[in-house]
Coordinates of C-alpha atoms and ligand atoms in Angstrom, one line a residue:
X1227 CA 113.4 95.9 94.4
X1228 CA 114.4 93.1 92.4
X1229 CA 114.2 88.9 93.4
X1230 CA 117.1 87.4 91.6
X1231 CA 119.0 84.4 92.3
X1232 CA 123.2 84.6 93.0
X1233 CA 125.7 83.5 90.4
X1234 CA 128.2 81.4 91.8
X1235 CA 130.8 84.4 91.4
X1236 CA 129.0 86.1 92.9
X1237 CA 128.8 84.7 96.1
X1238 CA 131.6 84.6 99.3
X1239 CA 131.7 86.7 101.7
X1240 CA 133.2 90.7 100.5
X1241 CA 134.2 92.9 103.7
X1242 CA 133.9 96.0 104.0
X1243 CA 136.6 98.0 103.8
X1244 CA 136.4 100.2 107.6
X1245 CA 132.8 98.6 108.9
X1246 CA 134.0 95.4 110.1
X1247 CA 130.7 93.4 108.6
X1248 CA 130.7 90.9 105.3
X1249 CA 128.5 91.3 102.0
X1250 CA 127.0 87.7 101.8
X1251 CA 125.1 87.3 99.2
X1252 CA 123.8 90.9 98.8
X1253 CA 123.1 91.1 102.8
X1254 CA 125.5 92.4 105.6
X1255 CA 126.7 90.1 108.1
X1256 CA 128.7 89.6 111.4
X1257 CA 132.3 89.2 110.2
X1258 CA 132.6 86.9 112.7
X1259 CA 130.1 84.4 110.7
X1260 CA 131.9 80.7 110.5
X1261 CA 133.1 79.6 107.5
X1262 CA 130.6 76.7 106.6
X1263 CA 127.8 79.6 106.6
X1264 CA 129.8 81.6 104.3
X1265 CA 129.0 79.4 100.8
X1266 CA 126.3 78.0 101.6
X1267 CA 125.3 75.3 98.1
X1268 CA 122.1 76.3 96.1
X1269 CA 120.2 73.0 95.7
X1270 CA 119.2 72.2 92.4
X1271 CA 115.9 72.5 92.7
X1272 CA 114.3 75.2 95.6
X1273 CA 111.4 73.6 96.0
X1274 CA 110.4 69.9 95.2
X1275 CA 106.9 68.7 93.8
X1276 CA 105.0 66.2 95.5
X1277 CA 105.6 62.7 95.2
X1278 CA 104.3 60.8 92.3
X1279 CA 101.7 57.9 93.4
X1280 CA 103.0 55.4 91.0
X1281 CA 106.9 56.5 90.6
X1282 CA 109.2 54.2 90.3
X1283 CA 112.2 53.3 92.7
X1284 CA 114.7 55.2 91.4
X1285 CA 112.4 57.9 90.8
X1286 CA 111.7 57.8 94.6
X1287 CA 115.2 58.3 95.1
X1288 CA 115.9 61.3 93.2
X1289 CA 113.0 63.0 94.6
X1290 CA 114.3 62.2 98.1
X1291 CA 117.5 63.3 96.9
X1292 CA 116.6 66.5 95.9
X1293 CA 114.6 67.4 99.4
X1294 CA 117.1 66.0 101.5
X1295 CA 119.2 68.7 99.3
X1296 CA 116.4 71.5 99.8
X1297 CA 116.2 70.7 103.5
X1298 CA 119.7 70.5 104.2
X1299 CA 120.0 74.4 102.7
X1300 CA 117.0 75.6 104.4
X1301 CA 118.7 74.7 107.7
X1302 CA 122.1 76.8 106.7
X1303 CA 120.1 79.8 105.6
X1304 CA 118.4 79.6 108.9
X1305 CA 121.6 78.7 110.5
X1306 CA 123.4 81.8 109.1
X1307 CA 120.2 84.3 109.9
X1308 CA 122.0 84.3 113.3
X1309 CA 124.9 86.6 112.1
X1310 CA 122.9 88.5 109.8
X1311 CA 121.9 92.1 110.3
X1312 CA 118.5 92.8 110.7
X1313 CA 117.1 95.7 108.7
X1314 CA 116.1 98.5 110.9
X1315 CA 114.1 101.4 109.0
X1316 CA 116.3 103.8 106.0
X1317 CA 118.0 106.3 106.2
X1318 CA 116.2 110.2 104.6
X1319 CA 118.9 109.0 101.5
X1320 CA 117.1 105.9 101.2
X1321 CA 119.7 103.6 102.2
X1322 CA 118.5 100.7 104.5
X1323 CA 119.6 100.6 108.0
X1324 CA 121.0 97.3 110.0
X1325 CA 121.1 96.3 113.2
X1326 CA 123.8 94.4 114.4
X1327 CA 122.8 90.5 115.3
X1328 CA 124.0 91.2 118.9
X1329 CA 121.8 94.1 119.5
X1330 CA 118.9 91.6 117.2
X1331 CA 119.5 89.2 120.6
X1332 CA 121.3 86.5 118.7
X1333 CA 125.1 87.2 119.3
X1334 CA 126.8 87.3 122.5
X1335 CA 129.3 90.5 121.3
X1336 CA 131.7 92.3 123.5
X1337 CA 130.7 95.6 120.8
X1338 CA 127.3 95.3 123.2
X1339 CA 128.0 94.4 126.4
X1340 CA 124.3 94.1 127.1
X1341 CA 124.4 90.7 124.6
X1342 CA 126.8 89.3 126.9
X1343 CA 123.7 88.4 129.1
X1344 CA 122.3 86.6 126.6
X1345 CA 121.7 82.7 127.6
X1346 CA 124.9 81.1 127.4
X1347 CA 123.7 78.7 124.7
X1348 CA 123.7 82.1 122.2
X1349 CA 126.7 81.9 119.5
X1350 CA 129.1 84.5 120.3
X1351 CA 130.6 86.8 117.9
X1352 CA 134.5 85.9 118.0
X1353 CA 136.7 88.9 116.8
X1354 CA 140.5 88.9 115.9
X1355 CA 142.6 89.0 118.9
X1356 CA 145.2 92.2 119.1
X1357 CA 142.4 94.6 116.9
X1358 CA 140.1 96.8 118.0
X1359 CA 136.5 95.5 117.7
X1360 CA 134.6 96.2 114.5
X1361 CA 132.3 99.6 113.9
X1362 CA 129.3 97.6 113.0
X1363 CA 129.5 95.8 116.1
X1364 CA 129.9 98.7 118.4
X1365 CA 127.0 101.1 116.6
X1366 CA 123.2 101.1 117.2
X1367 CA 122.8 100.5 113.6
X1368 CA 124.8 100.6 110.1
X1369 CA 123.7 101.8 107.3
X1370 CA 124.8 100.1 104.1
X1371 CA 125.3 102.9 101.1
X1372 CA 124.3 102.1 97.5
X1373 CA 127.2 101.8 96.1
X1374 CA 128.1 98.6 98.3
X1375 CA 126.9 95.7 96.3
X1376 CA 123.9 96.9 94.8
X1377 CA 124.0 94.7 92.4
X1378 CA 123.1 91.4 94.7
X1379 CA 121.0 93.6 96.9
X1380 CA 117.7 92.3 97.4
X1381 CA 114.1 93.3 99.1
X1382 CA 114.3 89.5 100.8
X1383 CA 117.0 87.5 101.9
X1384 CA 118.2 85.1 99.5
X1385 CA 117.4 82.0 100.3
X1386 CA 114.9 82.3 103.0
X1387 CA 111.8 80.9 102.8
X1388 CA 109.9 84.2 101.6
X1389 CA 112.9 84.3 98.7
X1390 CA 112.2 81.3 97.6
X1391 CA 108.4 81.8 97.8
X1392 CA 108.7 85.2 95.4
X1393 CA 111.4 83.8 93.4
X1394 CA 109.3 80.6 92.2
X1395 CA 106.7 83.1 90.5
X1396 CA 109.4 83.5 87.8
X1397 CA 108.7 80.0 86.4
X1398 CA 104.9 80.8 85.9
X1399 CA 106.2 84.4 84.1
X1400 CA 108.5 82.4 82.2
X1401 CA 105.1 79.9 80.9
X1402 CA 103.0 82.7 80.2
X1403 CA 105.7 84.6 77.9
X1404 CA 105.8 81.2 76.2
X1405 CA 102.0 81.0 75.4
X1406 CA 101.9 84.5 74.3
X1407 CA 104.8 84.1 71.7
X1408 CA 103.7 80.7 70.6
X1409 CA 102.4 80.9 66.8
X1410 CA 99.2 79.0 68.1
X1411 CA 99.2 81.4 71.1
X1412 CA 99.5 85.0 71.0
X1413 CA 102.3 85.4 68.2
X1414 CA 104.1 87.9 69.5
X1415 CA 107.4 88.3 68.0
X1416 CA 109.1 91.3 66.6
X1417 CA 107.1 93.5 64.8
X1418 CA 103.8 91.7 65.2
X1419 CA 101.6 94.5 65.1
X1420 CA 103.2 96.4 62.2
X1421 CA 102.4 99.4 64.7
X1422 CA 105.4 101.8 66.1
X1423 CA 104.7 104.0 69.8
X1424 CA 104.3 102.6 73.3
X1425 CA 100.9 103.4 73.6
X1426 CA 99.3 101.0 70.4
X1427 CA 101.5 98.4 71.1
X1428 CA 100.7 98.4 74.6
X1429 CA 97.2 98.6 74.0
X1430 CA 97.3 95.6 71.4
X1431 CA 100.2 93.7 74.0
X1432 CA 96.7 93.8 76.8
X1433 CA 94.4 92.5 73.9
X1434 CA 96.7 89.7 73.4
X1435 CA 97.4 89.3 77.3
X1436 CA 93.7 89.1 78.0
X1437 CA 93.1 86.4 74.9
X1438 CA 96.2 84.6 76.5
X1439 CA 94.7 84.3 80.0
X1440 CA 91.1 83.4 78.1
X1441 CA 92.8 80.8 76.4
X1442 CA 94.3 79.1 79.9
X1443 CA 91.2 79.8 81.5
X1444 CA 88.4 78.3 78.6
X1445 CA 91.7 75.1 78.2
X1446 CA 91.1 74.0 82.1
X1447 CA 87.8 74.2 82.2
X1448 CA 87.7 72.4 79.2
X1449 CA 89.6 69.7 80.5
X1450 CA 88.1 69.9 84.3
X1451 CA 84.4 69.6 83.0
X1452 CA 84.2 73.4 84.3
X1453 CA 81.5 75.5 83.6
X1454 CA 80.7 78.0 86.9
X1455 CA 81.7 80.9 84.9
X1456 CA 79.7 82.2 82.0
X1457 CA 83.0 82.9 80.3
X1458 CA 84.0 79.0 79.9
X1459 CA 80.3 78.9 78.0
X1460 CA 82.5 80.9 74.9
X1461 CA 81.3 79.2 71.7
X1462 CA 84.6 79.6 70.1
X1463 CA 84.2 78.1 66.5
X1464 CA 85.2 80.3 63.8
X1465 CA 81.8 80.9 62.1
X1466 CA 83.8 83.1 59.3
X1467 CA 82.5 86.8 58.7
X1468 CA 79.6 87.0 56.4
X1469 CA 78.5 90.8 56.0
X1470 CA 74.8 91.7 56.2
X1471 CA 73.2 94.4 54.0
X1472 CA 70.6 96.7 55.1
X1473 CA 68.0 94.2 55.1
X1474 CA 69.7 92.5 57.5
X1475 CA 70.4 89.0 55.0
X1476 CA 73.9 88.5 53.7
X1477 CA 75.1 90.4 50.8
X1478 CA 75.3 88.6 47.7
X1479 CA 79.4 88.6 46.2
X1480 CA 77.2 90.6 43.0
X1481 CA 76.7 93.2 45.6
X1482 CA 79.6 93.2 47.0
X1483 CA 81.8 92.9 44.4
X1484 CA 83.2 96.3 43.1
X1485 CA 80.7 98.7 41.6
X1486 CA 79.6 98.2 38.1
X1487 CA 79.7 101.5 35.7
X1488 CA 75.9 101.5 35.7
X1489 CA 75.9 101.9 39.6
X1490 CA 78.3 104.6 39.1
X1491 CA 77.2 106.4 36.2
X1492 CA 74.6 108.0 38.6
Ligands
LIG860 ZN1 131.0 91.4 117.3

């Protein structure tokens, strides 16, 4: 399944229509969820680098800025995991199972009366007064069809910690498609390889994967003083192409020019 981030329109909470539980951001919760967990602000960066030694003041500040941002939306993503269903095995169509949070043990909810002996320090799950109490809070387990918001569904929960973890691989993919179209890199582009079918192009895509990865590989060591592998030992000058003849010494351009009519005359 796919690790994407959320649009801003796509976000808020979207009820279901007869289930009595919220799409958040492509997971089902508690409709009861408060409002502050409902929108909860991506921080502009996910993850922050480590402190320069020698930054400057204001740089100091930015960076302190940006974790206090991280931190602060680490703590409503774990904040809200208290009203969020928990999956609980699929269904023979496929469709993932939930749990309710109550059933989970992190809602007090009238829908099971055995969460009511939760400790008392346990959120509860308020519903409307005057309506009945909602489906997905009275059933063992709900099971959330395909066609509700498949579009934001996810393997992990957006914003958790594993999320975040899978989704930062994406700006290493995005590097790596950079060195291999770079002209100096792997040159891909359009019509590189003058070839047509899946098969050559793939085939040629791997040689110029493998060159690519060579290339990052031979660079660091280069610049780290390197040498463990017998790969970073690569003498990569061009030496040109000089052809040999049979006699193993290279061909003079007399003999390898284009035949002359004596030599063909035979
Ligand atoms: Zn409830």
């Amino acid at each position: 399944m796919q690790v994407m981030d959320m649009h801003d329109n796509d976000r808020g909470a979207r009820p279901h229509p007869t289930d009595g539980y919220v799409m958040i951001d492509g997971w089902p919760h508690a409709a009861s969820i408060p409002d502050h967990l409902v929108r909860i602000a991506r921080p502009t960066n996910l993850s922050v680098g480590p402190a320069r030694k020698n930054a400057t003041k204001r740089k100091k500040a930015k960076r302190a800025a940006l974790v206090a941002e991280v931190t602060k939306f680490r703590a409503l993503i774990a904040e809200r995991a208290t009203y969020r269903f928990e999956r609980h095995g699929k269904t023979a169509g496929g469709n993932y199972r939930y749990e309710s949070p109550a059933r989970a043990g992190k809602l007090r909810c009238a829908g099971y009366p055995e969460s009511l002996h939760l400790p008392a320090d346990t959120p509860e799950c308020v519903h409307p007064a005057g309506q009945p109490i909602p489906k997905a809070c009275r059933q063992r387990t709900i099971t959330v069809s395909e066609n509700v918001g498949l579009k934001l569904r996810q393997e992990l929960y957006w914003g958790s910690d594993e999320w975040i973890e899978s989704y930062a691989r994406r700006s290493r993919v995005e590097s790596s498609f950079g060195l291999l179209k770079a002209s100096d890199g792997g040159g891909i582009k359009r019509g590189w390889t003058l070839h047509t079918g899946l098969i050559r192009t793939t085939l040629l895509l791997a040689l110029q994967v493998t060159a690519s990865n060579l290339r990052v590989l031979l660079s660091w060591a280069k610049r780290n003083g390197w040498t463990a592998d017998p790969l970073t030992k690569v003498d990569l000058t061009d030496h040109g192409f000089i052809e040999a003849g049979a006699d193993g010494l290279p061909l003079t351009e007399a003999t390898t020019g284009p035949p002359r009519e004596d030599q063909t005359a035979a």
